[in-house]
């Protein structure tokens, strides 16, 4: 073989080796990346399953607490003797028994990991189904909308949730939605409110996400509990300023209100009540939120107490599992321990 042929073949071998090495390295890097991603997904799945297992344990304890212990005007009273007429006496009877407040404050619990449980009376939330046109305008204003938007969305909300096909002024019925489906029934979840024609475009999405945990749309909730109303619900329902709502909350911390007159006196707002409305007792529907200090998972649901139903004295619905915004974990540092143990209940 000529010398020139040998040198040409030797020069050709190096690029080929480099090319093969590069391909092998690339395959190796892809495999490492895929393995890392798989390990991360596996760890996330394990974290999710572990959290859900613990959250269901806390959920079971919350259900047992709500169904076996008596309610008063603003809380569940573990260990208190249930009395005839207990519903009407909770706000005025001195009581030193522990209480689990139903205003959404966190309680520390341990179920495999440090966790927090929040219980919120639905009668203390901002109920779209109970708002008149003025209240709805205040609601839309909080979300960054204007008066015209509020008038349109109020009519469209009523068209969306009523059972007929009659369009109200400024409203919208099935033909206006095109191929979209208009159910003509109460909202299944608060988030369904965004399905109403023009709702997404008429509000600030960030404000809605901040207000969303305090909003319900429940025509079956026939009470407004001024002893568990959130600050936002006080402002929208009774046309209070933020400072007036906070003043009312501070006042009821010491002594629960027994009527809207006390709410008006404490807040300084001209509160006008409805004689047909119950204002100082829980609704029997409790929203719960469970979080832990080791992951960003959040578990939320609702307990409905139906003691007159012998076959199903309670039921759980609207459960959802999701990750907290910003993947933040729950801070249990300042949360008081839940003053309840199911073991204590069974030993009595």
GROMACS .gro file of C-alpha atoms in nm, residues 111-316:
model
  206
  111UNK     CA    1  -5.068   1.258   6.154
  112UNK     CA    2  -4.741   1.111   6.037
  113UNK     CA    3  -4.605   1.465   6.004
  114UNK     CA    4  -4.678   1.810   6.150
  115UNK     CA    5  -4.990   1.942   5.977
  116UNK     CA    6  -5.245   2.221   6.004
  117UNK     CA    7  -5.622   2.193   5.992
  118UNK     CA    8  -5.849   2.488   5.919
  119UNK     CA    9  -6.225   2.461   5.965
  120UNK     CA   10  -6.449   2.730   5.819
  121UNK     CA   11  -6.824   2.758   5.862
  122UNK     CA   12  -6.980   2.808   5.517
  123UNK     CA   13  -7.217   3.064   5.669
  124UNK     CA   14  -6.905   3.271   5.733
  125UNK     CA   15  -6.796   3.281   5.369
  126UNK     CA   16  -6.886   3.522   5.091
  127UNK     CA   17  -7.195   3.358   4.942
  128UNK     CA   18  -7.269   3.475   4.587
  129UNK     CA   19  -7.613   3.315   4.602
  130UNK     CA   20  -7.713   3.550   4.887
  131UNK     CA   21  -7.583   3.877   4.739
  132UNK     CA   22  -7.819   4.141   4.605
  133UNK     CA   23  -7.721   4.371   4.318
  134UNK     CA   24  -7.538   4.613   4.551
  135UNK     CA   25  -7.347   4.334   4.724
  136UNK     CA   26  -7.252   4.186   4.389
  137UNK     CA   27  -7.120   4.524   4.277
  138UNK     CA   28  -6.899   4.538   4.587
  139UNK     CA   29  -6.779   4.185   4.507
  140UNK     CA   30  -6.685   4.277   4.149
  141UNK     CA   31  -6.518   4.597   4.268
  142UNK     CA   32  -6.295   4.390   4.497
  143UNK     CA   33  -6.196   4.190   4.190
  144UNK     CA   34  -6.098   4.503   3.998
  145UNK     CA   35  -6.415   4.538   3.788
  146UNK     CA   36  -6.634   4.844   3.743
  147UNK     CA   37  -7.005   4.915   3.788
  148UNK     CA   38  -7.103   4.825   3.431
  149UNK     CA   39  -6.916   4.495   3.456
  150UNK     CA   40  -7.089   4.424   3.788
  151UNK     CA   41  -7.437   4.484   3.644
  152UNK     CA   42  -7.371   4.258   3.346
  153UNK     CA   43  -7.214   3.979   3.548
  154UNK     CA   44  -7.491   3.990   3.811
  155UNK     CA   45  -7.754   3.931   3.542
  156UNK     CA   46  -7.543   3.667   3.370
  157UNK     CA   47  -7.479   3.489   3.699
  158UNK     CA   48  -7.854   3.470   3.762
  159UNK     CA   49  -7.918   3.347   3.406
  160UNK     CA   50  -7.642   3.088   3.446
  161UNK     CA   51  -7.780   2.949   3.772
  162UNK     CA   52  -8.158   2.970   3.721
  163UNK     CA   53  -8.357   2.689   3.560
  164UNK     CA   54  -8.520   2.880   3.272
  165UNK     CA   55  -8.411   3.006   2.932
  166UNK     CA   56  -8.537   3.362   2.982
  167UNK     CA   57  -8.262   3.619   2.936
  168UNK     CA   58  -8.252   3.899   3.191
  169UNK     CA   59  -8.151   4.252   3.100
  170UNK     CA   60  -7.774   4.249   3.039
  171UNK     CA   61  -7.788   3.872   3.090
  172UNK     CA   62  -7.684   3.575   2.877
  173UNK     CA   63  -7.849   3.243   2.797
  174UNK     CA   64  -7.746   2.939   2.595
  175UNK     CA   65  -7.741   3.104   2.247
  176UNK     CA   66  -7.495   3.364   2.375
  177UNK     CA   67  -7.248   3.093   2.477
  178UNK     CA   68  -7.236   2.934   2.134
  179UNK     CA   69  -7.102   2.580   2.157
  180UNK     CA   70  -7.034   2.615   2.530
  181UNK     CA   71  -7.274   2.454   2.773
  182UNK     CA   72  -7.485   2.662   3.013
  183UNK     CA   73  -7.611   2.432   3.291
  184UNK     CA   74  -7.899   2.641   3.435
  185UNK     CA   75  -7.830   2.509   3.783
  186UNK     CA   76  -7.641   2.628   4.093
  187UNK     CA   77  -7.264   2.636   4.059
  188UNK     CA   78  -7.101   2.302   4.140
  189UNK     CA   79  -6.787   2.475   4.271
  190UNK     CA   80  -6.692   2.839   4.327
  191UNK     CA   81  -6.437   2.820   4.045
  192UNK     CA   82  -6.719   2.751   3.798
  193UNK     CA   83  -6.807   3.120   3.834
  194UNK     CA   84  -6.532   3.191   3.582
  195UNK     CA   85  -6.735   3.002   3.319
  196UNK     CA   86  -6.996   3.281   3.314
  197UNK     CA   87  -6.979   3.484   2.996
  198UNK     CA   88  -6.738   3.776   3.041
  199UNK     CA   89  -6.626   3.683   3.394
  200UNK     CA   90  -6.261   3.618   3.306
  201UNK     CA   91  -6.227   3.936   3.103
  202UNK     CA   92  -6.405   4.161   3.354
  203UNK     CA   93  -6.189   4.098   3.661
  204UNK     CA   94  -5.827   4.083   3.773
  205UNK     CA   95  -5.721   3.717   3.779
  206UNK     CA   96  -5.474   3.774   4.064
  207UNK     CA   97  -5.743   3.930   4.283
  208UNK     CA   98  -5.975   3.639   4.208
  209UNK     CA   99  -5.712   3.384   4.312
  210UNK     CA  100  -5.661   3.571   4.639
  211UNK     CA  101  -6.035   3.593   4.712
  212UNK     CA  102  -6.130   3.247   4.585
  213UNK     CA  103  -6.088   3.059   4.919
  214UNK     CA  104  -6.348   3.287   5.083
  215UNK     CA  105  -6.616   3.251   4.811
  216UNK     CA  106  -6.904   3.004   4.782
  217UNK     CA  107  -7.226   2.995   4.582
  218UNK     CA  108  -7.473   2.797   4.791
  219UNK     CA  109  -7.845   2.876   4.784
  220UNK     CA  110  -7.897   2.591   5.037
  221UNK     CA  111  -7.702   2.783   5.304
  222UNK     CA  112  -7.978   2.986   5.466
  223UNK     CA  113  -7.771   3.158   5.736
  224UNK     CA  114  -7.510   3.432   5.761
  225UNK     CA  115  -7.294   3.376   6.066
  226UNK     CA  116  -7.157   3.712   6.178
  227UNK     CA  117  -6.936   3.528   6.430
  228UNK     CA  118  -6.743   3.340   6.160
  229UNK     CA  119  -6.761   3.577   5.861
  230UNK     CA  120  -6.425   3.647   5.703
  231UNK     CA  121  -6.308   4.006   5.670
  232UNK     CA  122  -6.382   4.000   5.297
  233UNK     CA  123  -6.732   3.862   5.354
  234UNK     CA  124  -6.805   4.129   5.615
  235UNK     CA  125  -6.696   4.400   5.373
  236UNK     CA  126  -6.899   4.275   5.079
  237UNK     CA  127  -7.209   4.155   5.266
  238UNK     CA  128  -7.251   4.455   5.497
  239UNK     CA  129  -7.073   4.728   5.296
  240UNK     CA  130  -6.794   4.773   5.551
  241UNK     CA  131  -6.450   4.916   5.507
  242UNK     CA  132  -6.154   4.691   5.582
  243UNK     CA  133  -6.091   4.871   5.913
  244UNK     CA  134  -6.457   4.835   6.016
  245UNK     CA  135  -6.448   4.463   5.939
  246UNK     CA  136  -6.129   4.416   6.141
  247UNK     CA  137  -6.283   4.608   6.433
  248UNK     CA  138  -6.581   4.372   6.427
  249UNK     CA  139  -6.353   4.068   6.426
  250UNK     CA  140  -6.156   4.199   6.723
  251UNK     CA  141  -6.479   4.260   6.917
  252UNK     CA  142  -6.623   3.913   6.858
  253UNK     CA  143  -6.295   3.752   6.969
  254UNK     CA  144  -6.379   3.857   7.325
  255UNK     CA  145  -6.756   3.797   7.321
  256UNK     CA  146  -6.948   3.653   7.026
  257UNK     CA  147  -7.224   3.868   6.881
  258UNK     CA  148  -7.586   3.780   6.956
  259UNK     CA  149  -7.732   3.997   6.680
  260UNK     CA  150  -7.658   4.238   6.397
  261UNK     CA  151  -7.707   4.531   6.634
  262UNK     CA  152  -7.390   4.429   6.820
  263UNK     CA  153  -7.209   4.391   6.487
  264UNK     CA  154  -7.311   4.745   6.392
  265UNK     CA  155  -7.199   4.885   6.727
  266UNK     CA  156  -6.862   4.711   6.712
  267UNK     CA  157  -6.784   4.803   6.352
  268UNK     CA  158  -6.938   5.148   6.332
  269UNK     CA  159  -7.105   5.048   6.005
  270UNK     CA  160  -7.481   5.102   5.949
  271UNK     CA  161  -7.568   4.733   5.941
  272UNK     CA  162  -7.928   4.653   5.850
  273UNK     CA  163  -8.051   4.300   5.920
  274UNK     CA  164  -8.319   4.082   5.766
  275UNK     CA  165  -8.574   3.953   6.017
  276UNK     CA  166  -8.603   3.623   5.828
  277UNK     CA  167  -8.229   3.552   5.835
  278UNK     CA  168  -8.038   3.365   6.108
  279UNK     CA  169  -7.718   3.557   6.180
  280UNK     CA  170  -7.549   3.384   6.471
  281UNK     CA  171  -7.522   3.010   6.414
  282UNK     CA  172  -7.314   2.780   6.190
  283UNK     CA  173  -7.469   2.646   5.873
  284UNK     CA  174  -7.390   2.277   5.931
  285UNK     CA  175  -7.150   2.285   5.635
  286UNK     CA  176  -6.781   2.310   5.717
  287UNK     CA  177  -6.503   2.371   5.467
  288UNK     CA  178  -6.171   2.221   5.576
  289UNK     CA  179  -5.817   2.280   5.448
  290UNK     CA  180  -5.532   2.044   5.543
  291UNK     CA  181  -5.165   2.119   5.483
  292UNK     CA  182  -4.834   1.996   5.621
  293UNK     CA  183  -4.494   2.139   5.698
  294UNK     CA  184  -4.295   1.909   5.471
  295UNK     CA  185  -4.462   1.946   5.132
  296UNK     CA  186  -4.660   2.198   4.928
  297UNK     CA  187  -4.963   1.972   4.888
  298UNK     CA  188  -5.303   2.102   5.000
  299UNK     CA  189  -5.616   1.895   5.057
  300UNK     CA  190  -5.952   2.068   5.076
  301UNK     CA  191  -6.311   1.950   5.108
  302UNK     CA  192  -6.645   2.007   5.275
  303UNK     CA  193  -6.832   1.828   5.554
  304UNK     CA  194  -7.212   1.856   5.544
  305UNK     CA  195  -7.397   1.757   5.860
  306UNK     CA  196  -7.740   1.603   5.795
  307UNK     CA  197  -7.841   1.449   6.130
  308UNK     CA  198  -8.205   1.409   6.023
  309UNK     CA  199  -8.095   1.163   5.755
  310UNK     CA  200  -8.067   0.827   5.933
  311UNK     CA  201  -7.895   0.663   5.637
  312UNK     CA  202  -7.636   0.938   5.580
  313UNK     CA  203  -7.600   1.172   5.881
  314UNK     CA  204  -7.302   1.340   5.716
  315UNK     CA  205  -7.132   1.348   5.381
  316UNK     CA  206  -6.810   1.476   5.227
   0.00000   0.00000   0.00000
